[in-house]
């Protein structure tokens, strides 16, 4: 039930005021699909659909194992549980930070980490992102908008079961 089957054949381009971006490197994502069983028992089909990317994090001597991460376009910044960030390289920006998330507040620090996306045998270039580094493990690994979707093109078409990221090659104008 997961999938992303094909990538576009040709690169696309986007121009901003500062850079000309040519998108050529792509990394697949997949849709995680489940049914709300409580509603299903009432005769309703309600799907829980999440867009998932596989990522690894830079460690002091290499890269971590890969983890599934939720790509959440509604989350302003990435959220990393303690068990995922405590053994990876990270720089603290703010020692105390809180974030409103899913109707509640999460507590942690604001930091920077470096990650790569994986799909089958493909690996993206490293990306350094700001992230909310949680004090606990009560939330999943979430990749939010800042530093990921602000710099990388997301293509998602659930109807044809296709999702991927396109990474820009920056060329100064």
Short mmCIF file of N, CA and C in Angstrom, two decimals, residues 57-60 80-91 113 132-136:
data_model
loop_
_atom_site.label_atom_id
_atom_site.label_comp_id
_atom_site.label_asym_id
_atom_site.label_seq_id
_atom_site.Cartn_x
_atom_site.Cartn_y
_atom_site.Cartn_z
N UNK A 57 20.46 10.94 9.93
CA UNK A 57 21.04 12.14 10.51
C UNK A 57 22.56 12.00 10.62
N UNK A 58 23.25 13.13 10.47
CA UNK A 58 24.71 13.14 10.63
C UNK A 58 25.05 12.86 12.09
N UNK A 59 25.99 11.93 12.28
CA UNK A 59 26.51 11.65 13.61
C UNK A 59 27.95 12.13 13.66
N UNK A 60 28.62 11.92 14.77
CA UNK A 60 30.00 12.40 14.91
C UNK A 60 30.96 11.69 13.96
N UNK A 80 11.84 16.72 16.41
CA UNK A 80 12.64 15.49 16.51
C UNK A 80 12.60 14.99 17.96
N UNK A 81 12.10 13.76 18.17
CA UNK A 81 12.07 13.19 19.52
C UNK A 81 13.48 12.98 20.07
N UNK A 82 13.59 13.00 21.38
CA UNK A 82 14.89 12.88 22.05
C UNK A 82 15.67 11.64 21.60
N UNK A 83 15.01 10.49 21.48
CA UNK A 83 15.72 9.26 21.11
C UNK A 83 16.34 9.34 19.72
N UNK A 84 15.87 10.26 18.90
CA UNK A 84 16.42 10.43 17.55
C UNK A 84 17.56 11.44 17.52
N UNK A 85 17.52 12.48 18.38
CA UNK A 85 18.53 13.53 18.28
C UNK A 85 19.66 13.41 19.30
N UNK A 86 19.49 12.65 20.37
CA UNK A 86 20.51 12.67 21.42
C UNK A 86 21.83 12.04 21.00
N UNK A 87 21.84 11.20 19.96
CA UNK A 87 23.08 10.57 19.51
C UNK A 87 23.53 11.05 18.14
N UNK A 88 23.00 12.19 17.70
CA UNK A 88 23.43 12.74 16.42
C UNK A 88 24.08 14.10 16.66
N UNK A 89 24.79 14.59 15.65
CA UNK A 89 25.36 15.93 15.75
C UNK A 89 24.23 16.95 15.75
N UNK A 90 24.30 17.88 16.68
CA UNK A 90 23.30 18.95 16.74
C UNK A 90 23.93 20.18 17.39
N UNK A 91 23.48 21.32 16.95
CA UNK A 91 23.90 22.60 17.52
C UNK A 91 22.69 23.24 18.17
N UNK A 113 20.28 20.41 12.91
CA UNK A 113 20.78 19.07 12.61
C UNK A 113 20.96 18.96 11.10
N UNK A 132 12.92 21.60 16.28
CA UNK A 132 12.55 21.59 17.69
C UNK A 132 12.99 20.24 18.23
N UNK A 133 13.99 20.22 19.10
CA UNK A 133 14.54 18.99 19.67
C UNK A 133 13.82 18.73 21.00
N UNK A 134 12.97 17.73 20.98
CA UNK A 134 12.08 17.49 22.12
C UNK A 134 12.81 16.93 23.33
N UNK A 135 12.28 17.23 24.51
CA UNK A 135 12.82 16.68 25.75
C UNK A 135 12.43 15.21 25.93
N UNK A 136 11.39 14.75 25.25
CA UNK A 136 10.92 13.38 25.40
C UNK A 136 10.63 12.73 24.06
#
